[in-house]
């Protein structure tokens, strides 16, 4: 789609799970992401292993600067989660371009819906077509914690 901004020069998108820096993504999420603070390492590793994983990488250093994962049946539904951009890379348009690239990676599955939850990044996702639930009263959640 033409409405997806490009990553800035010097950064590249990858859907290769072998490139995910488990140590870095664990540190980001467990210490700096409000939704995953204190997440145990074993849970992070299991979540990564059971999901589609995406990253943005600095082309000069090869270091990962952003991460996201998607839980999906690859047919009708996906949940976009753990979207994180390193503080040193924020403010460059990486987040919007990254989520747009993830969206396009999922497009061939013919999904009916991609859901996500956010406390503070509604504007990023709205640029890419995400909208609040039309009927939130139809959705329920079961929390074990």
JSON list of C-alpha atoms in Angstrom, two decimals:
[
{"chain": "A", "resi": 1, "resn": "UNK", "atom": "CA", "xyz": [0.00, 0.00, 0.00]},
{"chain": "A", "resi": 2, "resn": "UNK", "atom": "CA", "xyz": [1.23, 3.46, -0.79]},
{"chain": "A", "resi": 3, "resn": "UNK", "atom": "CA", "xyz": [0.23, 4.93, 2.57]},
{"chain": "A", "resi": 4, "resn": "UNK", "atom": "CA", "xyz": [3.05, 3.15, 4.40]},
{"chain": "A", "resi": 5, "resn": "UNK", "atom": "CA", "xyz": [5.93, 5.47, 5.17]},
{"chain": "A", "resi": 6, "resn": "UNK", "atom": "CA", "xyz": [9.41, 4.17, 4.44]},
{"chain": "A", "resi": 7, "resn": "UNK", "atom": "CA", "xyz": [11.93, 3.50, 7.13]},
{"chain": "A", "resi": 8, "resn": "UNK", "atom": "CA", "xyz": [14.54, 6.24, 7.37]},
{"chain": "A", "resi": 9, "resn": "UNK", "atom": "CA", "xyz": [17.84, 5.68, 5.58]},
{"chain": "A", "resi": 10, "resn": "UNK", "atom": "CA", "xyz": [20.12, 3.45, 7.58]},
{"chain": "A", "resi": 11, "resn": "UNK", "atom": "CA", "xyz": [17.37, 1.14, 8.88]},
{"chain": "A", "resi": 12, "resn": "UNK", "atom": "CA", "xyz": [15.93, -2.08, 7.54]},
{"chain": "A", "resi": 13, "resn": "UNK", "atom": "CA", "xyz": [12.86, -4.20, 8.31]},
{"chain": "A", "resi": 14, "resn": "UNK", "atom": "CA", "xyz": [13.12, -7.95, 8.78]},
{"chain": "A", "resi": 15, "resn": "UNK", "atom": "CA", "xyz": [10.65, -10.77, 9.38]},
{"chain": "A", "resi": 16, "resn": "UNK", "atom": "CA", "xyz": [13.49, -13.24, 10.00]},
{"chain": "A", "resi": 17, "resn": "UNK", "atom": "CA", "xyz": [13.01, -14.67, 13.50]},
{"chain": "A", "resi": 18, "resn": "UNK", "atom": "CA", "xyz": [16.70, -15.66, 13.62]},
{"chain": "A", "resi": 19, "resn": "UNK", "atom": "CA", "xyz": [17.64, -11.96, 13.70]},
{"chain": "A", "resi": 20, "resn": "UNK", "atom": "CA", "xyz": [15.68, -11.18, 16.87]},
{"chain": "A", "resi": 21, "resn": "UNK", "atom": "CA", "xyz": [18.03, -10.20, 19.68]},
{"chain": "A", "resi": 22, "resn": "UNK", "atom": "CA", "xyz": [16.39, -12.06, 22.57]},
{"chain": "A", "resi": 23, "resn": "UNK", "atom": "CA", "xyz": [18.54, -10.38, 25.22]},
{"chain": "A", "resi": 24, "resn": "UNK", "atom": "CA", "xyz": [17.80, -6.89, 23.95]},
{"chain": "A", "resi": 25, "resn": "UNK", "atom": "CA", "xyz": [14.08, -7.44, 23.41]},
{"chain": "A", "resi": 26, "resn": "UNK", "atom": "CA", "xyz": [13.76, -9.04, 26.84]},
{"chain": "A", "resi": 27, "resn": "UNK", "atom": "CA", "xyz": [15.53, -6.07, 28.47]},
{"chain": "A", "resi": 28, "resn": "UNK", "atom": "CA", "xyz": [13.36, -3.56, 26.59]},
{"chain": "A", "resi": 29, "resn": "UNK", "atom": "CA", "xyz": [10.07, -5.21, 27.44]},
{"chain": "A", "resi": 30, "resn": "UNK", "atom": "CA", "xyz": [10.74, -6.34, 31.00]},
{"chain": "A", "resi": 31, "resn": "UNK", "atom": "CA", "xyz": [12.25, -3.04, 32.16]},
{"chain": "A", "resi": 32, "resn": "UNK", "atom": "CA", "xyz": [10.73, -0.29, 30.00]},
{"chain": "A", "resi": 33, "resn": "UNK", "atom": "CA", "xyz": [7.38, -1.41, 28.53]},
{"chain": "A", "resi": 34, "resn": "UNK", "atom": "CA", "xyz": [4.40, -0.67, 30.79]},
{"chain": "A", "resi": 35, "resn": "UNK", "atom": "CA", "xyz": [2.55, -3.77, 29.54]},
{"chain": "A", "resi": 36, "resn": "UNK", "atom": "CA", "xyz": [5.41, -6.20, 30.16]},
{"chain": "A", "resi": 37, "resn": "UNK", "atom": "CA", "xyz": [7.28, -4.83, 33.19]},
{"chain": "A", "resi": 38, "resn": "UNK", "atom": "CA", "xyz": [8.79, -7.68, 35.15]},
{"chain": "A", "resi": 39, "resn": "UNK", "atom": "CA", "xyz": [7.90, -10.32, 32.58]},
{"chain": "A", "resi": 40, "resn": "UNK", "atom": "CA", "xyz": [10.05, -13.37, 33.35]},
{"chain": "A", "resi": 41, "resn": "UNK", "atom": "CA", "xyz": [12.73, -14.27, 30.80]},
{"chain": "A", "resi": 42, "resn": "UNK", "atom": "CA", "xyz": [11.27, -17.75, 30.28]},
{"chain": "A", "resi": 43, "resn": "UNK", "atom": "CA", "xyz": [7.88, -16.25, 29.36]},
{"chain": "A", "resi": 44, "resn": "UNK", "atom": "CA", "xyz": [9.52, -13.86, 26.92]},
{"chain": "A", "resi": 45, "resn": "UNK", "atom": "CA", "xyz": [11.37, -16.69, 25.24]},
{"chain": "A", "resi": 46, "resn": "UNK", "atom": "CA", "xyz": [8.20, -18.79, 25.01]},
{"chain": "A", "resi": 47, "resn": "UNK", "atom": "CA", "xyz": [6.23, -15.84, 23.59]},
{"chain": "A", "resi": 48, "resn": "UNK", "atom": "CA", "xyz": [8.89, -15.20, 20.95]},
{"chain": "A", "resi": 49, "resn": "UNK", "atom": "CA", "xyz": [9.05, -18.89, 20.01]},
{"chain": "A", "resi": 50, "resn": "UNK", "atom": "CA", "xyz": [5.26, -19.07, 19.59]},
{"chain": "A", "resi": 51, "resn": "UNK", "atom": "CA", "xyz": [4.80, -15.90, 17.55]},
{"chain": "A", "resi": 52, "resn": "UNK", "atom": "CA", "xyz": [5.70, -14.26, 14.26]},
{"chain": "A", "resi": 53, "resn": "UNK", "atom": "CA", "xyz": [8.55, -11.85, 15.06]},
{"chain": "A", "resi": 54, "resn": "UNK", "atom": "CA", "xyz": [9.60, -8.66, 13.33]},
{"chain": "A", "resi": 55, "resn": "UNK", "atom": "CA", "xyz": [12.43, -6.23, 13.78]},
{"chain": "A", "resi": 56, "resn": "UNK", "atom": "CA", "xyz": [14.03, -3.06, 12.53]},
{"chain": "A", "resi": 57, "resn": "UNK", "atom": "CA", "xyz": [17.81, -3.02, 12.38]},
{"chain": "A", "resi": 58, "resn": "UNK", "atom": "CA", "xyz": [20.46, -0.35, 12.05]},
{"chain": "A", "resi": 59, "resn": "UNK", "atom": "CA", "xyz": [22.14, -1.22, 8.74]},
{"chain": "A", "resi": 60, "resn": "UNK", "atom": "CA", "xyz": [25.56, 0.08, 9.85]},
{"chain": "A", "resi": 61, "resn": "UNK", "atom": "CA", "xyz": [25.81, -1.78, 13.15]},
{"chain": "A", "resi": 62, "resn": "UNK", "atom": "CA", "xyz": [23.29, -4.56, 12.63]},
{"chain": "A", "resi": 63, "resn": "UNK", "atom": "CA", "xyz": [21.79, -3.75, 16.04]},
{"chain": "A", "resi": 64, "resn": "UNK", "atom": "CA", "xyz": [18.08, -4.23, 16.53]},
{"chain": "A", "resi": 65, "resn": "UNK", "atom": "CA", "xyz": [16.27, -0.93, 17.20]},
{"chain": "A", "resi": 66, "resn": "UNK", "atom": "CA", "xyz": [12.62, -2.09, 17.17]},
{"chain": "A", "resi": 67, "resn": "UNK", "atom": "CA", "xyz": [10.63, -5.22, 17.85]},
{"chain": "A", "resi": 68, "resn": "UNK", "atom": "CA", "xyz": [7.08, -6.50, 17.44]},
{"chain": "A", "resi": 69, "resn": "UNK", "atom": "CA", "xyz": [5.44, -9.86, 17.54]},
{"chain": "A", "resi": 70, "resn": "UNK", "atom": "CA", "xyz": [2.16, -11.18, 16.20]},
{"chain": "A", "resi": 71, "resn": "UNK", "atom": "CA", "xyz": [0.07, -14.01, 17.58]},
{"chain": "A", "resi": 72, "resn": "UNK", "atom": "CA", "xyz": [-2.06, -15.39, 14.75]},
{"chain": "A", "resi": 73, "resn": "UNK", "atom": "CA", "xyz": [-3.81, -18.37, 13.24]},
{"chain": "A", "resi": 74, "resn": "UNK", "atom": "CA", "xyz": [-2.66, -17.02, 9.84]},
{"chain": "A", "resi": 75, "resn": "UNK", "atom": "CA", "xyz": [-6.22, -17.32, 8.54]},
{"chain": "A", "resi": 76, "resn": "UNK", "atom": "CA", "xyz": [-8.70, -14.98, 10.23]},
{"chain": "A", "resi": 77, "resn": "UNK", "atom": "CA", "xyz": [-7.19, -13.29, 13.28]},
{"chain": "A", "resi": 78, "resn": "UNK", "atom": "CA", "xyz": [-3.99, -11.69, 14.57]},
{"chain": "A", "resi": 79, "resn": "UNK", "atom": "CA", "xyz": [-2.96, -9.85, 17.69]},
{"chain": "A", "resi": 80, "resn": "UNK", "atom": "CA", "xyz": [-0.14, -7.31, 17.24]},
{"chain": "A", "resi": 81, "resn": "UNK", "atom": "CA", "xyz": [1.75, -6.97, 20.50]},
{"chain": "A", "resi": 82, "resn": "UNK", "atom": "CA", "xyz": [5.03, -6.08, 22.19]},
{"chain": "A", "resi": 83, "resn": "UNK", "atom": "CA", "xyz": [5.68, -3.25, 19.73]},
{"chain": "A", "resi": 84, "resn": "UNK", "atom": "CA", "xyz": [8.73, -1.40, 21.00]},
{"chain": "A", "resi": 85, "resn": "UNK", "atom": "CA", "xyz": [11.16, 1.12, 19.52]},
{"chain": "A", "resi": 86, "resn": "UNK", "atom": "CA", "xyz": [14.43, 1.75, 21.34]},
{"chain": "A", "resi": 87, "resn": "UNK", "atom": "CA", "xyz": [14.48, 5.25, 22.88]},
{"chain": "A", "resi": 88, "resn": "UNK", "atom": "CA", "xyz": [17.58, 6.14, 20.82]},
{"chain": "A", "resi": 89, "resn": "UNK", "atom": "CA", "xyz": [15.61, 5.52, 17.61]},
{"chain": "A", "resi": 90, "resn": "UNK", "atom": "CA", "xyz": [12.35, 7.24, 18.53]},
{"chain": "A", "resi": 91, "resn": "UNK", "atom": "CA", "xyz": [11.13, 10.37, 16.79]},
{"chain": "A", "resi": 92, "resn": "UNK", "atom": "CA", "xyz": [12.44, 9.30, 13.37]},
{"chain": "A", "resi": 93, "resn": "UNK", "atom": "CA", "xyz": [9.24, 7.73, 12.00]},
{"chain": "A", "resi": 94, "resn": "UNK", "atom": "CA", "xyz": [10.51, 4.22, 12.63]},
{"chain": "A", "resi": 95, "resn": "UNK", "atom": "CA", "xyz": [7.45, 3.12, 14.66]},
{"chain": "A", "resi": 96, "resn": "UNK", "atom": "CA", "xyz": [4.89, 4.06, 12.02]},
{"chain": "A", "resi": 97, "resn": "UNK", "atom": "CA", "xyz": [6.94, 2.63, 9.16]},
{"chain": "A", "resi": 98, "resn": "UNK", "atom": "CA", "xyz": [7.63, -0.52, 11.17]},
{"chain": "A", "resi": 99, "resn": "UNK", "atom": "CA", "xyz": [3.98, -1.22, 12.03]},
{"chain": "A", "resi": 100, "resn": "UNK", "atom": "CA", "xyz": [3.06, -0.52, 8.40]},
{"chain": "A", "resi": 101, "resn": "UNK", "atom": "CA", "xyz": [5.60, -3.10, 7.25]},
{"chain": "A", "resi": 102, "resn": "UNK", "atom": "CA", "xyz": [4.25, -5.64, 9.75]},
{"chain": "A", "resi": 103, "resn": "UNK", "atom": "CA", "xyz": [0.72, -4.96, 8.47]},
{"chain": "A", "resi": 104, "resn": "UNK", "atom": "CA", "xyz": [1.85, -5.65, 4.92]},
{"chain": "A", "resi": 105, "resn": "UNK", "atom": "CA", "xyz": [3.59, -8.88, 5.99]},
{"chain": "A", "resi": 106, "resn": "UNK", "atom": "CA", "xyz": [0.24, -10.04, 7.38]},
{"chain": "A", "resi": 107, "resn": "UNK", "atom": "CA", "xyz": [-1.86, -8.94, 4.38]},
{"chain": "A", "resi": 108, "resn": "UNK", "atom": "CA", "xyz": [-1.34, -12.15, 2.31]},
{"chain": "A", "resi": 109, "resn": "UNK", "atom": "CA", "xyz": [-2.97, -14.22, 5.07]},
{"chain": "A", "resi": 110, "resn": "UNK", "atom": "CA", "xyz": [-6.34, -12.60, 4.29]},
{"chain": "A", "resi": 111, "resn": "UNK", "atom": "CA", "xyz": [-7.01, -11.92, 7.96]},
{"chain": "A", "resi": 112, "resn": "UNK", "atom": "CA", "xyz": [-10.38, -10.55, 8.97]},
{"chain": "A", "resi": 113, "resn": "UNK", "atom": "CA", "xyz": [-9.02, -8.60, 11.91]},
{"chain": "A", "resi": 114, "resn": "UNK", "atom": "CA", "xyz": [-5.78, -7.48, 13.56]},
{"chain": "A", "resi": 115, "resn": "UNK", "atom": "CA", "xyz": [-6.20, -6.34, 17.14]},
{"chain": "A", "resi": 116, "resn": "UNK", "atom": "CA", "xyz": [-3.84, -4.48, 19.43]},
{"chain": "A", "resi": 117, "resn": "UNK", "atom": "CA", "xyz": [-3.94, -2.70, 22.73]},
{"chain": "A", "resi": 118, "resn": "UNK", "atom": "CA", "xyz": [-2.21, 0.59, 23.45]},
{"chain": "A", "resi": 119, "resn": "UNK", "atom": "CA", "xyz": [-2.24, 3.14, 26.23]},
{"chain": "A", "resi": 120, "resn": "UNK", "atom": "CA", "xyz": [-0.33, 5.92, 24.50]},
{"chain": "A", "resi": 121, "resn": "UNK", "atom": "CA", "xyz": [0.26, 5.33, 20.79]},
{"chain": "A", "resi": 122, "resn": "UNK", "atom": "CA", "xyz": [-3.18, 5.65, 19.23]},
{"chain": "A", "resi": 123, "resn": "UNK", "atom": "CA", "xyz": [-1.95, 8.23, 16.72]},
{"chain": "A", "resi": 124, "resn": "UNK", "atom": "CA", "xyz": [0.73, 5.90, 15.36]},
{"chain": "A", "resi": 125, "resn": "UNK", "atom": "CA", "xyz": [-1.78, 3.12, 14.72]},
{"chain": "A", "resi": 126, "resn": "UNK", "atom": "CA", "xyz": [-4.54, 5.40, 13.39]},
{"chain": "A", "resi": 127, "resn": "UNK", "atom": "CA", "xyz": [-2.18, 6.52, 10.60]},
{"chain": "A", "resi": 128, "resn": "UNK", "atom": "CA", "xyz": [-2.17, 2.90, 9.45]},
{"chain": "A", "resi": 129, "resn": "UNK", "atom": "CA", "xyz": [-5.92, 2.30, 9.55]},
{"chain": "A", "resi": 130, "resn": "UNK", "atom": "CA", "xyz": [-6.42, 1.01, 13.08]},
{"chain": "A", "resi": 131, "resn": "UNK", "atom": "CA", "xyz": [-9.58, 2.28, 14.78]},
{"chain": "A", "resi": 132, "resn": "UNK", "atom": "CA", "xyz": [-11.16, 1.87, 18.21]},
{"chain": "A", "resi": 133, "resn": "UNK", "atom": "CA", "xyz": [-13.43, -1.17, 18.51]},
{"chain": "A", "resi": 134, "resn": "UNK", "atom": "CA", "xyz": [-16.84, -0.36, 17.05]},
{"chain": "A", "resi": 135, "resn": "UNK", "atom": "CA", "xyz": [-18.60, -2.53, 19.60]},
{"chain": "A", "resi": 136, "resn": "UNK", "atom": "CA", "xyz": [-16.34, -2.94, 22.64]},
{"chain": "A", "resi": 137, "resn": "UNK", "atom": "CA", "xyz": [-19.37, -4.27, 24.53]},
{"chain": "A", "resi": 138, "resn": "UNK", "atom": "CA", "xyz": [-19.09, -7.46, 22.45]},
{"chain": "A", "resi": 139, "resn": "UNK", "atom": "CA", "xyz": [-15.52, -8.18, 23.60]},
{"chain": "A", "resi": 140, "resn": "UNK", "atom": "CA", "xyz": [-14.56, -9.88, 26.81]},
{"chain": "A", "resi": 141, "resn": "UNK", "atom": "CA", "xyz": [-11.32, -10.89, 28.42]},
{"chain": "A", "resi": 142, "resn": "UNK", "atom": "CA", "xyz": [-10.29, -13.54, 30.91]},
{"chain": "A", "resi": 143, "resn": "UNK", "atom": "CA", "xyz": [-7.32, -12.55, 33.04]},
{"chain": "A", "resi": 144, "resn": "UNK", "atom": "CA", "xyz": [-5.48, -15.11, 35.16]},
{"chain": "A", "resi": 145, "resn": "UNK", "atom": "CA", "xyz": [-3.39, -12.53, 37.03]}
]
